[in-house]
Tab-separated table of C-alpha atoms in Angstrom:
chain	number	residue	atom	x	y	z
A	24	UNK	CA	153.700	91.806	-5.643
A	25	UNK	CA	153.263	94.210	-8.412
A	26	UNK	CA	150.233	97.168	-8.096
A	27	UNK	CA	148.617	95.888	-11.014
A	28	UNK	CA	148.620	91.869	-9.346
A	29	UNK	CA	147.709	93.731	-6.349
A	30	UNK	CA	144.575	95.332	-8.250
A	31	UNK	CA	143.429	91.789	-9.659
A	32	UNK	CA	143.890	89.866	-6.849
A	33	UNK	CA	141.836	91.759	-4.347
A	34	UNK	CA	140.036	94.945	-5.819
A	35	UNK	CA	136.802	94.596	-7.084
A	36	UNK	CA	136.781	95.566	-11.143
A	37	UNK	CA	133.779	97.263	-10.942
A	38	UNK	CA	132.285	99.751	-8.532
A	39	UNK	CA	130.401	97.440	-6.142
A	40	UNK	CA	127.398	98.308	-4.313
A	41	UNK	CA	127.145	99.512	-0.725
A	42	UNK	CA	127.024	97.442	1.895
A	43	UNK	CA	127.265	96.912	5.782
A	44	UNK	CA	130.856	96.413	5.397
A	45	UNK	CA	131.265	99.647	3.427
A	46	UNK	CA	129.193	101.711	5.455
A	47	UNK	CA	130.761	100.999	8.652
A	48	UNK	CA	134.475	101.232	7.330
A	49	UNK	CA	133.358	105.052	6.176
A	50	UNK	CA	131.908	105.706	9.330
A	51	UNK	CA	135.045	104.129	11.279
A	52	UNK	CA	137.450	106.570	8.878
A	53	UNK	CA	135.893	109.572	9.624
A	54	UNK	CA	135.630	108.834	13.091
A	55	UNK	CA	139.371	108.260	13.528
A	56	UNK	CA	139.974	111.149	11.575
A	57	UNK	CA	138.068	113.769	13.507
A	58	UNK	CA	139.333	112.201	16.693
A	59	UNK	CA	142.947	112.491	15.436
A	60	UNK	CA	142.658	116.234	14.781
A	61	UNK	CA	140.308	116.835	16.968
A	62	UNK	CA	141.240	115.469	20.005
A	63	UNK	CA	144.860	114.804	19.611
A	64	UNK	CA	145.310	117.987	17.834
A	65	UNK	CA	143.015	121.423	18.428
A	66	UNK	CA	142.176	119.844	21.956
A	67	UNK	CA	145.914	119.787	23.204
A	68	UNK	CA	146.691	123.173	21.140
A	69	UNK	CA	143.373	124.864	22.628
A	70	UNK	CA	144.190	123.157	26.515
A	71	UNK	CA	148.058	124.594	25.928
A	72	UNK	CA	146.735	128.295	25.140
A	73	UNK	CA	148.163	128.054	21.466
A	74	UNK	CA	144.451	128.885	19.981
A	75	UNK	CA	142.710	132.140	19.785
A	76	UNK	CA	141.769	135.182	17.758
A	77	UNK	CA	143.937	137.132	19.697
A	78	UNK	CA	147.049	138.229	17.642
A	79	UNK	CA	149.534	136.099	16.365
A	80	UNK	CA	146.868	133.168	17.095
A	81	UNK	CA	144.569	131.550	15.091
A	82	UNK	CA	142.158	128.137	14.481
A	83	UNK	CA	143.828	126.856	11.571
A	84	UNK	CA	144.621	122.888	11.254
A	85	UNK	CA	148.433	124.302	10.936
A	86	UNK	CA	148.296	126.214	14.289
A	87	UNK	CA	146.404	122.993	15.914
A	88	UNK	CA	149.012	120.262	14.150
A	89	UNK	CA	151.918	122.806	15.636
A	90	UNK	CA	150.626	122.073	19.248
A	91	UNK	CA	148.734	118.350	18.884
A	92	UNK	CA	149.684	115.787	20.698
A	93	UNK	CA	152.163	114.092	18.186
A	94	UNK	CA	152.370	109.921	19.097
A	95	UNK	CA	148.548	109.792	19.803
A	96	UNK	CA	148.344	111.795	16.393
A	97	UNK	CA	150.201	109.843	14.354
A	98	UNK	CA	148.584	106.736	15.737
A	99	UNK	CA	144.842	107.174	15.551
A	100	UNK	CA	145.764	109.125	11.654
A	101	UNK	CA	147.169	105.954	10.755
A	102	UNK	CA	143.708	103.855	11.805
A	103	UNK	CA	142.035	105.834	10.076
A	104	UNK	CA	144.014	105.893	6.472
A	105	UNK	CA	143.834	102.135	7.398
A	106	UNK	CA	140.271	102.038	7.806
A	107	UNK	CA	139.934	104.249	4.400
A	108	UNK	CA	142.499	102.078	2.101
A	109	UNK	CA	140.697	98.694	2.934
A	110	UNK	CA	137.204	100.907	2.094
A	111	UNK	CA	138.903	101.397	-1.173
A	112	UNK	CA	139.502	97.760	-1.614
A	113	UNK	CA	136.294	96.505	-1.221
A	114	UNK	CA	134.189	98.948	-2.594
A	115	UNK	CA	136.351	99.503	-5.831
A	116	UNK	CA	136.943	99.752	-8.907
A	117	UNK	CA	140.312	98.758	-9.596
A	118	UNK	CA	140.554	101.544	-12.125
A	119	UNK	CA	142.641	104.007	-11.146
A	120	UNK	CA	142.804	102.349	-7.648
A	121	UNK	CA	146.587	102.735	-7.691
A	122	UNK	CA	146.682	106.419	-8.207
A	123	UNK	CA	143.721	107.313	-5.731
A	124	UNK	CA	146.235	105.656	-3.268
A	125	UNK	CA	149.203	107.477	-4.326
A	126	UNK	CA	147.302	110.776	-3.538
A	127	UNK	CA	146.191	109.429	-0.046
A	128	UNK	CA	149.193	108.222	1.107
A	129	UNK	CA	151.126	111.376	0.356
A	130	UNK	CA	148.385	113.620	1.644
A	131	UNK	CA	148.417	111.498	4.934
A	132	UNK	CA	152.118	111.511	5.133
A	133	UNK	CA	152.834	115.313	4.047
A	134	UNK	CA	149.790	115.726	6.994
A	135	UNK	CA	152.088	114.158	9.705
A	136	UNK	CA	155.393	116.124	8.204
A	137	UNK	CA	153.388	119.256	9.459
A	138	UNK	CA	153.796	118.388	13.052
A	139	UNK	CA	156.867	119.302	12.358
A	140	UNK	CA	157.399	120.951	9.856
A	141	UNK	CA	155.539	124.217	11.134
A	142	UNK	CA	155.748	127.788	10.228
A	143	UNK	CA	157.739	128.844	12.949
A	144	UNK	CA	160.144	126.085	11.547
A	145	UNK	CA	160.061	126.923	8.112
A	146	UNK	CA	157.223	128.630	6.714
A	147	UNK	CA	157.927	128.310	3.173
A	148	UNK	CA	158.296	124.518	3.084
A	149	UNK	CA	154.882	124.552	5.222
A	150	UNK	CA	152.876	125.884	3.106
A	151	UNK	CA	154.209	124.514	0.200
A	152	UNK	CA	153.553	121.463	1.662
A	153	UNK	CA	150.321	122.193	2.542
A	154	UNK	CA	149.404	123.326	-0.814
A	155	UNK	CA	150.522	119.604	-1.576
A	156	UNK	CA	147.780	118.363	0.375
A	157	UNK	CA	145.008	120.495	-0.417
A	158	UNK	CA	145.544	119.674	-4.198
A	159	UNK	CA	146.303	116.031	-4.013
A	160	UNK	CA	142.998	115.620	-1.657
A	161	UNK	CA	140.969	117.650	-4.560
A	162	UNK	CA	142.446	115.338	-7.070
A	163	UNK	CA	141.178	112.408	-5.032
A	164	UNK	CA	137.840	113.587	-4.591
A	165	UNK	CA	137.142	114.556	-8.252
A	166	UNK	CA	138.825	111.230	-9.536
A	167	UNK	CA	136.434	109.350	-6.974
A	168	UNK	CA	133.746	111.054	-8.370
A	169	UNK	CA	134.655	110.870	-11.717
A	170	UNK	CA	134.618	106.903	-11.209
A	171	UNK	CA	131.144	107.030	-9.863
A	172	UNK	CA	129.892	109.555	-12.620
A	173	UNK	CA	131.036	106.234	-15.183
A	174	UNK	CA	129.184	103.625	-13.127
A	175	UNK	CA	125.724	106.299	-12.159
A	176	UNK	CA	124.539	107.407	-15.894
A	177	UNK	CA	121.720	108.989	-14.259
A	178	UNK	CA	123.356	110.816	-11.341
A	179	UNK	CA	125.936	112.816	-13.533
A	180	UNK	CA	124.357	116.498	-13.038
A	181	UNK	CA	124.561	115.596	-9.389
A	182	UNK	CA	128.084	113.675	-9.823
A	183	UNK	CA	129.231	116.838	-12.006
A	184	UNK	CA	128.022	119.711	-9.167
A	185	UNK	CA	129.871	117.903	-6.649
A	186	UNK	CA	133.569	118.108	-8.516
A	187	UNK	CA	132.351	121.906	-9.667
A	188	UNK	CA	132.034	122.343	-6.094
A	189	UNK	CA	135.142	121.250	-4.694
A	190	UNK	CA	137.009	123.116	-6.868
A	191	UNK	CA	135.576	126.198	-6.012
A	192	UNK	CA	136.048	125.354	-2.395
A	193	UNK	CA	140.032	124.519	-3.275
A	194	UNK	CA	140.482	128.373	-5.282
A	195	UNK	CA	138.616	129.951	-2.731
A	196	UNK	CA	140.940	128.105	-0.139
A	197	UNK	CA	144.007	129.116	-2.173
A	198	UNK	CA	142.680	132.714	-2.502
A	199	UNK	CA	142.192	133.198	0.683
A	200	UNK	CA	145.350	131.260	1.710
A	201	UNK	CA	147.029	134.311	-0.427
A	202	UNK	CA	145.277	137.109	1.448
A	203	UNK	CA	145.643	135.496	5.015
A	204	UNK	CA	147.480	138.068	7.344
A	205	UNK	CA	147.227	141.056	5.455
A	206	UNK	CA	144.061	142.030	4.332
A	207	UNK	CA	142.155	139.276	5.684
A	208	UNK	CA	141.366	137.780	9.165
A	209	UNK	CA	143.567	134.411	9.253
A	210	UNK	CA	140.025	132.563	10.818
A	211	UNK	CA	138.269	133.474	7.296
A	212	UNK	CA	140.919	131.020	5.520
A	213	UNK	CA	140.819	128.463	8.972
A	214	UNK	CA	136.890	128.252	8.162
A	215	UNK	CA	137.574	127.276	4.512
A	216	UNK	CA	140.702	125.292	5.558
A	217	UNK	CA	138.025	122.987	7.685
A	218	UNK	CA	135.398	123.349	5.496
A	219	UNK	CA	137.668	121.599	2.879
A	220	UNK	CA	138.658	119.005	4.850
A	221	UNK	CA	134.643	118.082	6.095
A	222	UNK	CA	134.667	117.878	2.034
A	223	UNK	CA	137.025	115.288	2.701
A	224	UNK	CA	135.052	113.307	5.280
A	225	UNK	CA	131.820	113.895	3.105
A	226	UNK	CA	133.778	112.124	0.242
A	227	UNK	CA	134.513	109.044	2.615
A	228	UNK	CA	131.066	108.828	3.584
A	229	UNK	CA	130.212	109.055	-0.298
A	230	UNK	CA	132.151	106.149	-0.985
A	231	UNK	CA	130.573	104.161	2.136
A	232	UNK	CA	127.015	104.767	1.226
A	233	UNK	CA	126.397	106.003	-2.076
């Protein structure tokens, strides 16, 4: 079946209206999500000794993915980009549906590659990858709010702060991705690193309830 069937046949043309259904399906992504790298990630790395501020340790997601627990990772991720896509189908629209899933598929999959994939691996292709992530996760959150901003006339200022904001979350990230290990203490850019990813999980609770 073609995307753009796909779109017609079972994405809703306009931006429907929260509901129970919606709610819950945010809710059930964001749980799966902080269970995957929390508990199948920073909770093996931090039982295994692999997390720290001591040198040559950190609390980045990296560090944590590096050490997680990879099959129960992989697993509970997948429920939750599960959980996420069918949000995406029922809550709409089915403009630019195609493309918002594009962005979360490869920022899901490029998440997974990083279990292995680390920097003691290769620590170009890491963070190059990484940097994949981070931008294709800040497209998706301005495009979702650019599709709300069409259907909410009245909530644009609001609408409008929230994509200024993530931006300037994503430079500062890259910025202090840049000075990480030389001039700056590596759990300055972990902080941001989870800070943009609650952005995230904020977005998916956005889409839920708003």
């Amino acid at each position: 079946m073609k995307y753009h069937e796909f779109e017609k046949k079972h994405v809703s043309r306009k931006l429907k209206k929260p509901s129970y259904r919606t709610k819950n399906l945010s809710l059930l992504t964001t749980f799966f999500f902080i269970i995957a790298l929390g508990l199948c990630a920073y909770l093996p790395a931090g039982i295994n000794g692999k997390l720290g501020t001591e040198e040559n340790k950190s609390f980045t997601i990296s560090r944590a993915l590096a050490n997680a627990n990879k099959p129960s990772f992989v697993a509970v991720l997948f429920i939750s980009y599960f959980f996420l896509v069918y949000l995406l189908i029922v809550r709409g629209p089915a403009y630019l549906f195609v493309r918002r899933i594009i962005l979360l598929t490869v920022s899901f999959l490029l998440l997974v590659s990083l279990l292995w994939v680390t920097t003691s691996y290769n620590v170009n292709l890491h963070y190059i990858l990484a940097s994949i992530i981070f931008t294709f996760i800040l497209f998706y959150n301005i495009t979702t709010f650019y599709l709300f901003m069409q259907e909410r006339k009245t909530d644009r200022n609001l609408l409008l702060f929230l994509i200024i904001f993530n931006v300037l979350v994503y430079i500062s990230l890259i910025i202090f991705a840049i000075l990480k290990g030389d001039h700056l203490d590596p759990d300055v850019f972990a902080a941001f690193e989870i800070f943009f990813t609650v952005l995230f999980l904020a977005n998916v609770i956005f889409v839920g309830y708003y």
